[in-house]
XYZ file of C-alpha atoms in Angstrom:
631
model
C -26.827 -41.350 77.316
C -26.381 -40.921 73.572
C -26.187 -43.913 71.310
C -23.189 -45.005 69.281
C -21.942 -42.447 66.758
C -20.295 -43.819 63.586
C -16.577 -43.088 63.813
C -13.315 -44.807 62.889
C -9.610 -44.629 63.647
C -8.873 -47.000 60.760
C -7.724 -46.048 57.285
C -7.903 -48.397 54.325
C -4.153 -48.861 54.713
C -4.608 -49.890 58.361
C -7.154 -52.511 57.352
C -4.930 -53.944 54.622
C -2.040 -54.184 57.074
C -4.263 -55.848 59.662
C -5.633 -58.423 57.243
C -2.104 -59.149 56.045
C -0.819 -59.604 59.602
C 1.519 -56.610 59.227
C -0.099 -53.998 61.479
C 2.184 -53.880 64.514
C 0.731 -50.803 66.262
C -2.790 -52.112 66.705
C -2.958 -50.715 70.235
C -3.353 -47.251 68.661
C -6.469 -48.402 66.801
C -8.233 -51.265 68.596
C -9.466 -51.030 72.175
C -10.957 -47.990 73.892
C -9.620 -44.482 73.287
C -10.706 -41.211 74.847
C -11.352 -38.762 72.029
C -13.560 -35.939 70.832
C -15.964 -36.084 67.881
C -17.658 -32.903 66.623
C -16.765 -31.131 69.841
C -18.220 -33.858 72.057
C -15.970 -35.807 74.424
C -16.344 -39.558 74.795
C -14.696 -42.850 73.955
C -14.066 -44.632 70.685
C -14.324 -48.432 70.888
C -13.049 -50.944 68.352
C -12.894 -54.736 68.651
C -12.103 -57.598 66.282
C -14.975 -60.121 66.263
C -15.488 -61.474 62.724
C -17.966 -64.200 63.757
C -20.233 -61.785 65.586
C -23.838 -61.059 64.654
C -23.778 -58.019 66.958
C -21.366 -56.436 69.458
C -22.544 -54.189 72.296
C -20.455 -52.181 74.711
C -21.855 -52.823 78.175
C -20.690 -51.085 81.306
C -21.510 -49.117 84.382
C -22.658 -46.256 82.111
C -25.588 -48.292 80.723
C -26.234 -50.681 83.627
C -24.493 -53.503 81.708
C -27.387 -53.762 79.282
C -26.783 -55.427 75.915
C -28.235 -53.678 72.870
C -28.077 -50.186 74.367
C -24.779 -49.334 72.638
C -24.251 -51.593 69.653
C -21.070 -51.019 67.650
C -21.076 -50.821 63.858
C -19.420 -53.544 61.826
C -17.033 -52.332 59.151
C -17.997 -52.939 55.534
C -14.551 -54.210 54.499
C -14.800 -57.787 55.871
C -12.103 -57.015 58.449
C -14.354 -58.272 61.245
C -13.838 -55.038 63.201
C -16.746 -53.490 65.113
C -16.372 -49.842 66.118
C -18.050 -46.624 67.152
C -17.908 -43.531 69.358
C -19.971 -43.294 72.546
C -20.366 -39.722 73.813
C -19.902 -39.060 77.496
C -17.971 -42.223 78.324
C -15.048 -40.953 80.390
C -11.780 -42.177 81.877
C -12.292 -44.892 84.475
C -15.500 -46.219 82.945
C -15.853 -49.980 83.415
C -16.914 -51.943 80.344
C -16.974 -55.237 78.448
C -18.097 -56.410 75.047
C -21.314 -58.423 74.795
C -20.983 -60.478 71.623
C -23.817 -62.329 69.877
C -22.203 -64.890 67.617
C -23.304 -66.205 64.246
C -22.029 -69.581 65.458
C -24.968 -71.445 67.026
C -26.407 -68.214 68.409
C -23.784 -68.176 71.192
C -23.422 -65.124 73.467
C -20.070 -64.220 75.029
C -19.158 -61.438 77.439
C -15.538 -60.403 77.078
C -12.997 -58.011 78.519
C -11.328 -55.818 75.916
C -8.218 -57.587 74.511
C -6.587 -54.140 74.090
C -7.641 -52.622 77.418
C -4.905 -50.507 79.034
C -6.255 -51.068 82.554
C -8.420 -53.753 84.177
C -10.398 -54.167 87.350
C -8.499 -55.792 90.163
C -9.086 -59.571 90.219
C -11.356 -61.332 90.912
C -13.320 -58.567 89.125
C -12.908 -58.801 85.354
C -14.106 -55.625 83.620
C -11.905 -53.403 81.463
C -11.444 -49.701 82.218
C -11.257 -46.808 79.789
C -7.857 -45.326 80.530
C -5.033 -43.085 79.443
C -2.176 -41.526 81.361
C 0.155 -38.596 80.915
C 3.331 -39.885 82.576
C 6.262 -37.582 81.826
C 9.320 -39.760 81.364
C 12.571 -38.722 83.045
C 14.810 -41.445 81.668
C 16.290 -39.554 78.701
C 19.855 -40.301 79.770
C 19.180 -44.037 79.874
C 17.244 -44.131 76.622
C 19.864 -42.053 74.797
C 22.680 -44.395 75.857
C 20.760 -47.672 76.004
C 22.131 -49.018 72.747
C 25.641 -48.925 74.212
C 24.667 -50.098 77.728
C 22.351 -52.908 76.661
C 24.482 -54.551 73.975
C 25.577 -58.177 73.921
C 29.131 -57.113 74.773
C 27.972 -55.462 78.002
C 27.336 -56.919 81.483
C 24.045 -58.762 82.006
C 23.482 -59.484 85.681
C 19.728 -59.874 86.003
C 17.673 -59.844 89.214
C 14.430 -61.767 88.636
C 11.503 -60.420 90.654
C 7.951 -61.483 91.420
C 6.330 -58.169 92.301
C 3.790 -59.557 94.747
C 6.216 -61.372 97.028
C 9.511 -59.463 96.914
C 8.603 -57.631 100.089
C 5.384 -57.238 102.104
C 4.168 -54.474 104.365
C 2.043 -55.091 107.452
C 3.092 -58.722 107.135
C 0.747 -59.520 104.248
C 0.203 -56.612 101.843
C 2.261 -56.399 98.653
C 4.114 -53.200 97.878
C 2.622 -50.906 95.257
C 4.374 -49.924 92.035
C 5.154 -46.556 93.623
C 6.628 -48.136 96.758
C 8.659 -50.521 94.609
C 9.894 -47.537 92.589
C 11.698 -46.440 95.738
C 12.532 -49.597 97.641
C 13.255 -52.048 94.822
C 15.152 -49.512 92.739
C 17.303 -48.561 95.742
C 18.008 -52.201 96.558
C 18.901 -53.286 93.028
C 21.223 -50.299 92.684
C 22.868 -51.125 96.025
C 23.338 -54.778 95.044
C 24.835 -53.827 91.694
C 22.593 -55.778 89.323
C 22.503 -54.386 85.794
C 18.916 -55.407 84.997
C 15.646 -56.363 86.655
C 13.439 -59.007 85.079
C 9.810 -58.933 86.155
C 7.744 -62.072 86.081
C 4.622 -61.231 84.038
C 3.096 -57.867 84.917
C 0.266 -58.173 82.364
C -3.167 -58.619 83.948
C -3.925 -62.174 85.031
C -6.866 -63.611 86.973
C -5.287 -66.420 89.015
C -2.557 -65.654 91.571
C -1.042 -69.182 91.650
C -0.252 -68.861 87.916
C 2.363 -66.221 88.946
C 1.177 -64.176 85.980
C 1.834 -66.727 83.242
C -1.899 -67.095 82.404
C -2.707 -63.687 80.938
C -6.094 -62.153 80.170
C -5.058 -58.498 79.787
C -2.073 -58.413 77.442
C -1.940 -54.600 77.232
C -2.603 -53.795 80.899
C -0.166 -53.892 83.833
C -1.903 -55.774 86.626
C -4.025 -53.521 88.811
C -2.934 -55.459 91.911
C -0.131 -52.959 92.542
C -1.526 -49.719 91.151
C -2.343 -47.854 87.977
C -0.584 -48.160 84.597
C 1.166 -44.821 85.114
C 2.468 -46.114 88.459
C 4.171 -48.989 86.689
C 5.755 -46.448 84.350
C 7.100 -44.663 87.430
C 8.734 -47.939 88.508
C 10.389 -48.472 85.107
C 11.432 -44.816 85.063
C 12.983 -45.054 88.545
C 15.062 -48.074 87.537
C 16.213 -46.358 84.350
C 17.256 -43.263 86.283
C 19.578 -45.510 88.280
C 21.030 -47.036 85.113
C 19.168 -50.333 85.533
C 17.560 -52.050 82.539
C 14.067 -53.566 82.670
C 13.160 -56.930 81.135
C 9.584 -58.228 81.103
C 8.491 -61.838 80.940
C 6.258 -62.123 77.889
C 3.912 -65.050 77.223
C 2.914 -65.530 73.563
C 2.780 -69.297 74.022
C -0.637 -69.821 75.617
C -3.522 -68.127 77.431
C -6.226 -69.268 79.886
C -9.784 -70.308 79.104
C -11.333 -67.868 81.588
C -14.761 -66.743 80.388
C -13.763 -63.070 80.074
C -10.480 -63.801 78.268
C -9.433 -64.412 74.675
C -10.734 -67.956 74.395
C -13.771 -68.579 72.139
C -13.878 -64.796 71.908
C -16.650 -64.222 69.390
C -18.169 -67.673 69.629
C -15.395 -69.053 67.435
C -11.763 -70.090 67.852
C -10.614 -66.573 67.115
C -7.241 -66.354 68.869
C -6.637 -70.055 69.553
C -5.899 -72.713 66.949
C -9.170 -74.526 66.099
C -7.531 -77.987 66.127
C -7.201 -79.022 69.788
C -4.049 -80.932 68.887
C -2.471 -77.565 68.171
C -4.724 -75.227 70.114
C -4.802 -76.741 73.606
C -1.928 -77.158 76.042
C -2.355 -80.324 78.140
C 0.230 -79.338 80.783
C -1.223 -75.941 81.609
C -4.858 -76.575 80.638
C -4.667 -73.490 78.459
C -5.195 -72.438 74.846
C -2.469 -71.988 72.229
C -2.444 -69.042 69.824
C -3.097 -69.681 66.139
C 0.265 -68.488 64.772
C -0.866 -69.056 61.211
C -3.671 -66.487 61.425
C -2.529 -63.069 60.230
C -4.598 -61.019 62.656
C -3.375 -63.076 65.632
C 0.248 -62.531 64.619
C -0.456 -58.800 64.363
C -2.045 -58.877 67.839
C 0.989 -60.575 69.407
C 3.668 -58.524 67.655
C 1.734 -55.343 68.469
C 1.770 -56.469 72.095
C 5.537 -57.001 72.132
C 6.027 -53.573 70.589
C 3.518 -51.990 72.994
C 5.658 -52.692 76.055
C 8.847 -51.538 74.340
C 7.139 -48.407 73.040
C 4.715 -47.297 75.743
C 6.639 -48.528 78.788
C 10.263 -48.013 77.648
C 11.037 -51.654 78.391
C 14.550 -52.788 77.393
C 13.967 -56.471 76.775
C 11.442 -59.283 76.581
C 12.132 -62.717 77.998
C 9.856 -64.953 75.941
C 8.327 -67.720 78.029
C 7.955 -71.393 77.035
C 9.481 -71.101 73.563
C 10.057 -74.872 73.390
C 6.309 -75.465 73.722
C 5.779 -73.234 70.691
C 8.433 -74.839 68.494
C 7.319 -78.468 68.689
C 3.953 -79.866 67.656
C 4.499 -82.900 69.893
C 5.495 -80.931 72.983
C 4.027 -82.804 75.992
C 1.904 -84.935 73.675
C 1.734 -88.682 73.185
C 1.613 -90.472 69.838
C -1.698 -89.802 68.142
C -2.161 -86.499 70.008
C -0.331 -84.431 67.415
C -0.115 -84.105 63.665
C 3.187 -83.694 61.744
C 3.816 -80.599 59.634
C 3.864 -80.575 55.823
C 7.358 -82.087 55.863
C 6.362 -84.908 58.162
C 8.296 -83.715 61.219
C 7.403 -82.204 64.586
C 8.382 -78.563 64.116
C 5.653 -75.928 64.321
C 6.502 -73.987 61.173
C 3.924 -71.281 61.842
C 5.259 -70.607 65.352
C 8.830 -70.487 64.036
C 7.765 -68.011 61.362
C 5.979 -65.901 63.974
C 9.013 -65.771 66.297
C 11.289 -64.772 63.438
C 8.958 -61.982 62.367
C 8.507 -60.776 65.934
C 12.265 -60.568 66.504
C 12.891 -58.861 63.187
C 10.239 -56.270 63.900
C 11.231 -55.379 67.471
C 14.944 -55.141 66.675
C 14.194 -52.971 63.642
C 11.887 -50.711 65.646
C 13.894 -50.107 68.846
C 17.576 -49.457 69.386
C 19.318 -51.253 72.212
C 16.638 -53.791 73.157
C 17.106 -57.548 73.575
C 14.837 -60.571 73.364
C 15.657 -63.626 75.449
C 14.271 -67.101 74.803
C 13.368 -69.497 77.575
C 13.996 -72.527 75.389
C 14.932 -75.832 77.007
C 15.736 -78.090 74.043
C 18.615 -78.512 71.626
C 16.799 -76.570 68.896
C 19.542 -74.963 66.827
C 19.854 -71.307 65.880
C 17.681 -69.735 68.564
C 20.037 -66.738 68.796
C 21.229 -66.788 65.211
C 20.024 -63.923 62.980
C 16.935 -64.607 60.923
C 18.828 -64.020 57.680
C 21.093 -66.930 58.677
C 18.103 -69.196 59.283
C 17.911 -68.571 63.038
C 15.006 -67.436 65.198
C 16.626 -64.045 65.822
C 16.690 -63.892 69.639
C 19.427 -61.930 71.384
C 19.970 -64.529 74.111
C 18.746 -67.929 75.266
C 18.536 -69.359 78.768
C 21.204 -72.048 79.231
C 18.969 -74.648 80.839
C 21.443 -77.494 80.351
C 24.121 -75.613 82.281
C 21.677 -74.892 85.086
C 20.580 -78.528 85.441
C 24.116 -79.928 85.235
C 25.528 -77.366 87.673
C 22.873 -77.905 90.342
C 23.182 -81.673 89.895
C 26.938 -81.400 90.487
C 26.690 -79.072 93.473
C 24.164 -81.190 95.345
C 26.654 -84.081 95.478
C 28.772 -84.667 98.539
C 32.199 -83.194 97.682
C 33.799 -86.612 98.209
C 32.019 -87.772 95.025
C 32.614 -84.664 92.922
C 36.017 -85.688 91.606
C 34.367 -88.328 89.423
C 31.931 -85.811 87.960
C 34.132 -82.874 86.961
C 33.016 -83.463 83.382
C 29.498 -82.418 84.504
C 30.932 -78.971 85.176
C 33.292 -78.776 82.197
C 30.786 -80.181 79.686
C 28.965 -76.851 79.294
C 32.027 -75.389 77.561
C 31.646 -77.868 74.702
C 28.503 -75.998 73.608
C 28.696 -72.678 75.486
C 29.186 -70.660 72.320
C 26.664 -72.376 70.063
C 24.136 -69.762 71.253
C 24.274 -66.477 73.167
C 23.546 -68.007 76.545
C 22.253 -66.501 79.771
C 22.854 -68.629 82.882
C 19.595 -68.809 84.874
C 18.941 -69.670 88.477
C 15.289 -68.677 88.149
C 12.104 -69.008 90.175
C 11.532 -72.460 88.665
C 14.526 -73.808 90.601
C 13.203 -72.911 94.066
C 9.623 -74.256 94.009
C 7.667 -77.519 94.007
C 9.869 -79.357 96.490
C 13.182 -78.531 94.814
C 14.241 -76.550 97.923
C 16.056 -73.223 97.996
C 19.485 -72.945 96.383
C 21.036 -72.856 99.860
C 19.405 -76.099 100.958
C 20.407 -77.884 97.782
C 24.006 -77.477 98.920
C 25.489 -80.380 100.930
C 27.351 -80.323 104.232
C 27.039 -78.514 107.533
C 26.017 -74.873 107.787
C 29.484 -73.507 107.011
C 29.804 -75.785 103.991
C 26.338 -74.928 102.675
C 27.155 -71.248 102.586
C 30.661 -71.813 101.227
C 29.164 -74.002 98.467
C 26.632 -71.288 97.626
C 29.331 -68.603 97.399
C 31.361 -70.976 95.207
C 28.309 -71.620 93.028
C 27.748 -67.898 92.479
C 31.451 -67.228 91.867
C 31.534 -69.994 89.265
C 28.331 -68.624 87.676
C 29.639 -65.052 87.385
C 32.914 -66.201 85.801
C 31.379 -68.692 83.370
C 30.841 -67.258 79.854
C 27.412 -65.705 79.305
C 25.053 -63.345 81.054
C 23.508 -64.426 84.335
C 20.169 -64.307 86.127
C 19.374 -64.846 89.795
C 15.910 -65.091 91.313
C 15.170 -62.828 94.263
C 16.173 -64.266 97.634
C 19.086 -66.205 96.215
C 21.297 -63.167 96.747
C 21.092 -63.526 100.533
C 20.699 -67.286 100.807
C 16.939 -67.566 101.330
C 16.446 -70.739 103.384
C 12.926 -71.752 102.404
C 11.410 -72.363 99.015
C 9.805 -69.396 97.310
C 6.132 -68.922 98.205
C 4.330 -66.399 95.979
C 1.960 -65.564 98.849
C 4.685 -64.580 101.313
C 7.495 -62.062 101.494
C 11.111 -63.066 101.112
C 12.734 -63.813 104.471
C 14.489 -60.460 104.823
C 15.067 -61.033 108.539
C 17.784 -63.537 107.594
C 20.096 -60.746 106.481
C 20.803 -59.913 110.140
C 22.842 -63.136 110.356
C 26.471 -63.185 109.248
C 26.254 -66.132 106.867
C 23.303 -64.613 104.996
C 24.677 -61.079 104.925
C 27.945 -62.652 103.766
C 26.207 -64.086 100.701
C 24.687 -60.658 100.082
C 28.103 -58.979 100.268
C 29.573 -61.603 97.944
C 26.870 -60.913 95.335
C 27.538 -57.180 95.596
C 31.237 -57.776 94.955
C 30.588 -60.272 92.157
C 28.366 -57.722 90.436
C 31.045 -55.075 90.861
C 33.714 -57.464 89.539
C 31.535 -58.414 86.566
C 30.811 -54.799 85.617
C 34.378 -53.524 86.026
C 36.280 -56.350 84.325
C 35.782 -56.350 80.534
C 37.192 -59.897 80.326
C 33.906 -61.107 81.842
C 31.568 -59.492 79.325
C 33.256 -58.209 76.152
C 33.564 -61.713 74.694
C 30.992 -63.538 76.825
C 29.405 -65.051 73.703
C 32.652 -65.595 71.818
C 34.928 -68.663 72.141
C 37.919 -66.313 71.960
C 36.903 -65.086 75.406
C 37.540 -68.394 77.192
C 40.489 -70.731 77.630
C 40.917 -73.745 79.887
C 43.985 -74.054 82.094
C 42.912 -77.377 83.659
C 39.481 -78.985 83.389
C 40.193 -82.478 84.662
C 42.200 -82.308 87.892
C 40.247 -85.138 89.474
C 42.811 -85.700 92.207
C 42.103 -82.270 93.710
C 38.615 -81.663 92.229
C 39.780 -78.308 90.892
C 39.109 -76.554 87.593
C 40.834 -73.430 86.283
C 40.318 -71.213 83.262
C 41.031 -67.826 81.728
C 38.469 -65.212 80.730
C 39.562 -62.766 78.062
C 38.421 -59.355 76.863
C 39.522 -57.275 73.908
C 42.696 -56.158 75.711
C 45.011 -58.956 76.948
C 45.815 -56.793 80.000
C 42.236 -57.428 81.166
C 42.580 -61.251 81.254
C 41.401 -62.984 84.428
C 42.426 -66.348 85.884
C 39.725 -68.257 87.747
C 40.314 -71.300 89.978
C 37.507 -73.300 91.646
C 38.090 -75.789 94.467
C 34.983 -77.970 94.757
C 36.017 -79.730 97.995
C 36.167 -78.567 101.639
C 39.867 -79.508 101.672
C 42.223 -76.472 101.481
C 44.834 -76.885 98.721
C 48.084 -75.339 99.900
C 50.907 -74.834 97.392
C 48.659 -75.821 94.510
C 50.679 -75.312 91.344
C 48.960 -73.635 88.420
C 50.391 -72.789 85.024
C 49.839 -69.190 83.925
C 50.257 -67.541 80.511
C 52.301 -64.507 81.636
C 55.230 -63.672 83.903
C 53.552 -60.623 85.440
C 52.375 -60.562 89.053
C 48.874 -61.871 89.721
C 46.622 -59.709 91.898
C 43.540 -61.007 93.699
C 40.239 -59.664 92.346
C 37.750 -61.878 94.220
C 37.907 -64.618 96.834
C 34.637 -66.307 97.841
C 36.367 -67.390 101.076
C 36.974 -63.819 102.239
C 36.292 -63.287 105.942
C 33.810 -60.502 105.152
C 31.637 -63.180 103.536
C 31.997 -65.392 106.659
C 34.711 -67.437 104.959
C 38.015 -68.581 106.441
C 40.110 -65.912 104.720
C 42.507 -68.313 103.018
C 44.284 -67.231 99.839
C 47.119 -65.028 98.619
C 46.647 -61.380 97.667
C 49.423 -61.415 95.071
C 51.584 -64.066 93.404
C 54.720 -63.781 91.285
C 55.109 -66.611 88.735
C 58.250 -68.746 88.728
C 59.895 -70.294 85.657
C 58.443 -73.717 86.323
C 56.515 -75.143 83.390
C 53.039 -76.379 84.214
C 49.708 -76.944 82.442
C 51.438 -76.264 79.121
C 52.755 -72.851 80.179
C 56.399 -71.864 80.736
C 55.665 -70.324 84.122
C 53.475 -71.156 87.097
C 52.440 -70.037 90.573
C 51.948 -71.814 93.885
C 48.495 -70.982 95.173
C 46.662 -71.527 98.425
C 43.179 -72.584 97.334
C 40.482 -71.995 99.953
C 38.043 -74.799 100.807
C 34.878 -74.776 98.699
C 36.114 -71.562 97.171
C 36.658 -69.702 93.937
C 39.457 -67.179 93.478
C 39.843 -64.710 90.631
C 43.199 -63.120 89.762
C 44.185 -60.445 87.285
């Protein structure tokens, strides 16, 4: 086979952008690209390895022999090695063999910009391109309106490998998911799907959060174009796609980004800032221009090449604080003497600015568990610029409250009402994610107290309260039918449970809650605005009941929500209401079709009896462990 032919995709402008950390389409330049030079077909390779003495492309085309196809280093001190190899075709397996100037070290690395990788445990990169013809024009043309912050966000979180199995053990492919998952999510009425990381990762128990192939959908479930088919299928059903994205850390696997060219190229060289003690992983060097360009290019890659509608950014808290999970003496303060990682904050701001400027109708969502202020405030107001933030405090408080025996709940109503003291300080999404159903925490169903009937009634109440609380919401797969066991990434969800009335009842309740959420503007138009919420009663300890109003732009859309957190029915419960018009039932978690008792009134006409500060009131029949919604 011919040797390396000098060739470049880079202009001087590209190099200046790259060095300045401002090149955000690096995937068009670095990596492997099928091309033609002087009428000869082959592949152009380019890799960033500034500490290298030499870089060879090794692969099945040259029997993995170093020195056979050495790339040429650029003369501009960019640290980029490049060249064209004739005859290298699509599907060719390859790596980079790097001889470092640092202590004569040799490394053998997968391509950081590879579009496709061998299926683990194999670790080579593959030369790849696809010609998927997108059919989601309708979605993309209207996405800005459908995906805005004043629109419904009911997110179904999915781990691709364990949503459903065939033959008892084999995961579904992207193409099978494009039919079965898309059909199911449409039937259930969720507005979005959020995929746990799809980028290539070597270790199954990491669930995808330890990434080695940032630009490649995992080959476990098919080819890159097959994953595009899955996104396309969801879009054609009007369902948005959010990807988990992990710019916080990466594994030390020999073929990955760590110690890439014999130096700390991608990771911070100071272990106090470059090593994560919890996850035994490496932390990106956010102060290095080329690393910032790599990460922002990656965020843009998925939005651009895969039509993704949002990125949920993992472990943001670990990025923001220098002392995250570290003891005294294990971290060094910043220039101002405090614990904030100024470089990571700067990176997140720039990333958000760039993706929002580049794509209409997308959202970024921060998984951030601390009281850091301004996560969802615009960058020009000093914020980090995210669209939404997971409301971890609400999740912890709510599950803590619901696990209590109802006889003790009256003393803890403030645990439920407390979230409204800060609910509008950020644009919050309410998450019951995969993290809440693993490591001995039990499933959501089995965190509910009481006998079987009460467990399921509590779960329906929990979901009804979630859907009517201000903010978007997210539910991990299996929760929608009351999965009994904890999530196990190696096994399918327990779909057989849906043949039983209690479980199918939960499923029907979620369908109706999604329908209610999407068809009642009071639940989404002002979900991040304090004008969209008003308490009626937040401290009825005697009955353990809370009640509130959700408001949209039109007062005619207002909804009244009442939650009874005990198994005791409350007959003739008086509630003050703001209007004299008849109240009509919109949702009752105790409906018989959900395996409830069917208690509750369909309509109510207010009387002129003052109550709760209003001039009129109604007498309600509150179902046990139930939530009712009236319009």
